[in-house]
Amino acid sequence: WAGDVDSKRSTNAYAFTLNGGAISWMSKRQAVVALSTTKAEYMATTHACKEAIWLKRLCSYIGVKHGIVI
């Protein structure tokens, strides 16, 4: 929360792997200032979950067998 002293914005990051290789990753500052650590984590988790759902659907569509590991 408020990881950047100047802008007061947190940095989000995630990485998804398949068979040991990264298939999607992101690291960037949040667009808005979160008012608490909980809010910052909630926003980051929401973004990562949306990406996970999209990747799962893509893998199913192209026939890639995948396992879910959290």
PDB file of C-alpha atoms in Angstrom:
ATOM      1  CA  TRP A   1       0.000   0.000   0.000  1.00  0.00           C
ATOM      2  CA  ALA A   2       1.395   3.385  -1.037  1.00  0.00           C
ATOM      3  CA  GLY A   3       4.571   1.717  -2.276  1.00  0.00           C
ATOM      4  CA  ASP A   4       5.670   4.847  -4.150  1.00  0.00           C
ATOM      5  CA  VAL A   5       6.464   7.752  -1.814  1.00  0.00           C
ATOM      6  CA  ASP A   6       5.733  10.399  -4.481  1.00  0.00           C
ATOM      7  CA  SER A   7       2.535   9.101  -6.114  1.00  0.00           C
ATOM      8  CA  LYS A   8       1.251   7.014  -3.153  1.00  0.00           C
ATOM      9  CA  ARG A   9       0.260   4.244  -5.583  1.00  0.00           C
ATOM     10  CA  SER A  10       0.933   0.541  -5.071  1.00  0.00           C
ATOM     11  CA  THR A  11       2.585  -1.755  -7.609  1.00  0.00           C
ATOM     12  CA  ASN A  12       0.722  -4.834  -8.844  1.00  0.00           C
ATOM     13  CA  ALA A  13       2.513  -7.899 -10.169  1.00  0.00           C
ATOM     14  CA  TYR A  14       1.648 -11.453 -11.188  1.00  0.00           C
ATOM     15  CA  ALA A  15       3.022 -14.257 -13.345  1.00  0.00           C
ATOM     16  CA  PHE A  16       1.293 -17.326 -14.775  1.00  0.00           C
ATOM     17  CA  THR A  17       3.289 -20.354 -15.913  1.00  0.00           C
ATOM     18  CA  LEU A  18       2.494 -23.428 -17.965  1.00  0.00           C
ATOM     19  CA  ASN A  19       4.876 -26.407 -17.967  1.00  0.00           C
ATOM     20  CA  GLY A  20       7.559 -24.305 -16.312  1.00  0.00           C
ATOM     21  CA  GLY A  21       7.420 -21.374 -18.734  1.00  0.00           C
ATOM     22  CA  ALA A  22       5.855 -17.965 -18.199  1.00  0.00           C
ATOM     23  CA  ILE A  23       2.822 -17.436 -20.429  1.00  0.00           C
ATOM     24  CA  SER A  24       1.526 -14.187 -18.930  1.00  0.00           C
ATOM     25  CA  TRP A  25       2.968 -11.628 -16.540  1.00  0.00           C
ATOM     26  CA  MET A  26       2.373  -8.055 -15.461  1.00  0.00           C
ATOM     27  CA  SER A  27       3.999  -5.506 -13.191  1.00  0.00           C
ATOM     28  CA  LYS A  28       2.719  -1.939 -13.054  1.00  0.00           C
ATOM     29  CA  ARG A  29       1.518   0.777 -10.715  1.00  0.00           C
ATOM     30  CA  GLN A  30      -2.149   0.912  -9.882  1.00  0.00           C
ATOM     31  CA  ALA A  31      -4.098   3.556 -11.790  1.00  0.00           C
ATOM     32  CA  VAL A  32      -5.683   4.955  -8.629  1.00  0.00           C
ATOM     33  CA  VAL A  33      -4.524   5.558  -5.064  1.00  0.00           C
ATOM     34  CA  ALA A  34      -5.863   2.897  -2.692  1.00  0.00           C
ATOM     35  CA  LEU A  35      -7.019   4.120   0.702  1.00  0.00           C
ATOM     36  CA  SER A  36      -5.872   0.972   2.513  1.00  0.00           C
ATOM     37  CA  THR A  37      -3.696  -2.105   2.147  1.00  0.00           C
ATOM     38  CA  THR A  38      -6.824  -4.239   1.874  1.00  0.00           C
ATOM     39  CA  LYS A  39      -8.169  -2.156  -1.014  1.00  0.00           C
ATOM     40  CA  ALA A  40      -4.806  -2.257  -2.820  1.00  0.00           C
ATOM     41  CA  GLU A  41      -4.615  -6.059  -2.471  1.00  0.00           C
ATOM     42  CA  TYR A  42      -8.253  -6.458  -3.551  1.00  0.00           C
ATOM     43  CA  MET A  43      -7.657  -4.435  -6.724  1.00  0.00           C
ATOM     44  CA  ALA A  44      -4.501  -6.437  -7.540  1.00  0.00           C
ATOM     45  CA  THR A  45      -6.206  -9.784  -6.880  1.00  0.00           C
ATOM     46  CA  THR A  46      -9.198  -8.825  -9.028  1.00  0.00           C
ATOM     47  CA  HIS A  47      -6.950  -7.991 -11.980  1.00  0.00           C
ATOM     48  CA  ALA A  48      -4.964 -11.233 -11.624  1.00  0.00           C
ATOM     49  CA  CYS A  49      -8.158 -13.313 -11.361  1.00  0.00           C
ATOM     50  CA  LYS A  50      -9.550 -11.782 -14.559  1.00  0.00           C
ATOM     51  CA  GLU A  51      -6.324 -12.717 -16.353  1.00  0.00           C
ATOM     52  CA  ALA A  52      -6.434 -16.249 -14.888  1.00  0.00           C
ATOM     53  CA  ILE A  53     -10.003 -16.783 -16.120  1.00  0.00           C
ATOM     54  CA  TRP A  54      -9.084 -15.519 -19.588  1.00  0.00           C
ATOM     55  CA  LEU A  55      -6.012 -17.785 -19.740  1.00  0.00           C
ATOM     56  CA  LYS A  56      -8.013 -20.807 -18.593  1.00  0.00           C
ATOM     57  CA  ARG A  57     -10.598 -20.200 -21.328  1.00  0.00           C
ATOM     58  CA  LEU A  58      -7.859 -19.708 -23.928  1.00  0.00           C
ATOM     59  CA  CYS A  59      -6.157 -22.968 -22.913  1.00  0.00           C
ATOM     60  CA  SER A  60      -9.469 -24.827 -23.101  1.00  0.00           C
ATOM     61  CA  TYR A  61     -10.231 -23.315 -26.516  1.00  0.00           C
ATOM     62  CA  ILE A  62      -6.901 -24.359 -28.043  1.00  0.00           C
ATOM     63  CA  GLY A  63      -6.928 -27.754 -26.326  1.00  0.00           C
ATOM     64  CA  VAL A  64      -4.049 -27.281 -23.901  1.00  0.00           C
ATOM     65  CA  LYS A  65      -4.244 -29.513 -20.848  1.00  0.00           C
ATOM     66  CA  HIS A  66      -3.633 -27.476 -17.750  1.00  0.00           C
ATOM     67  CA  GLY A  67      -3.748 -27.804 -14.001  1.00  0.00           C
ATOM     68  CA  ILE A  68      -4.687 -25.092 -11.579  1.00  0.00           C
ATOM     69  CA  VAL A  69      -2.080 -24.326  -8.909  1.00  0.00           C
ATOM     70  CA  ILE A  70      -2.590 -21.478  -6.508  1.00  0.00           C
TER      71      ILE A  70
END
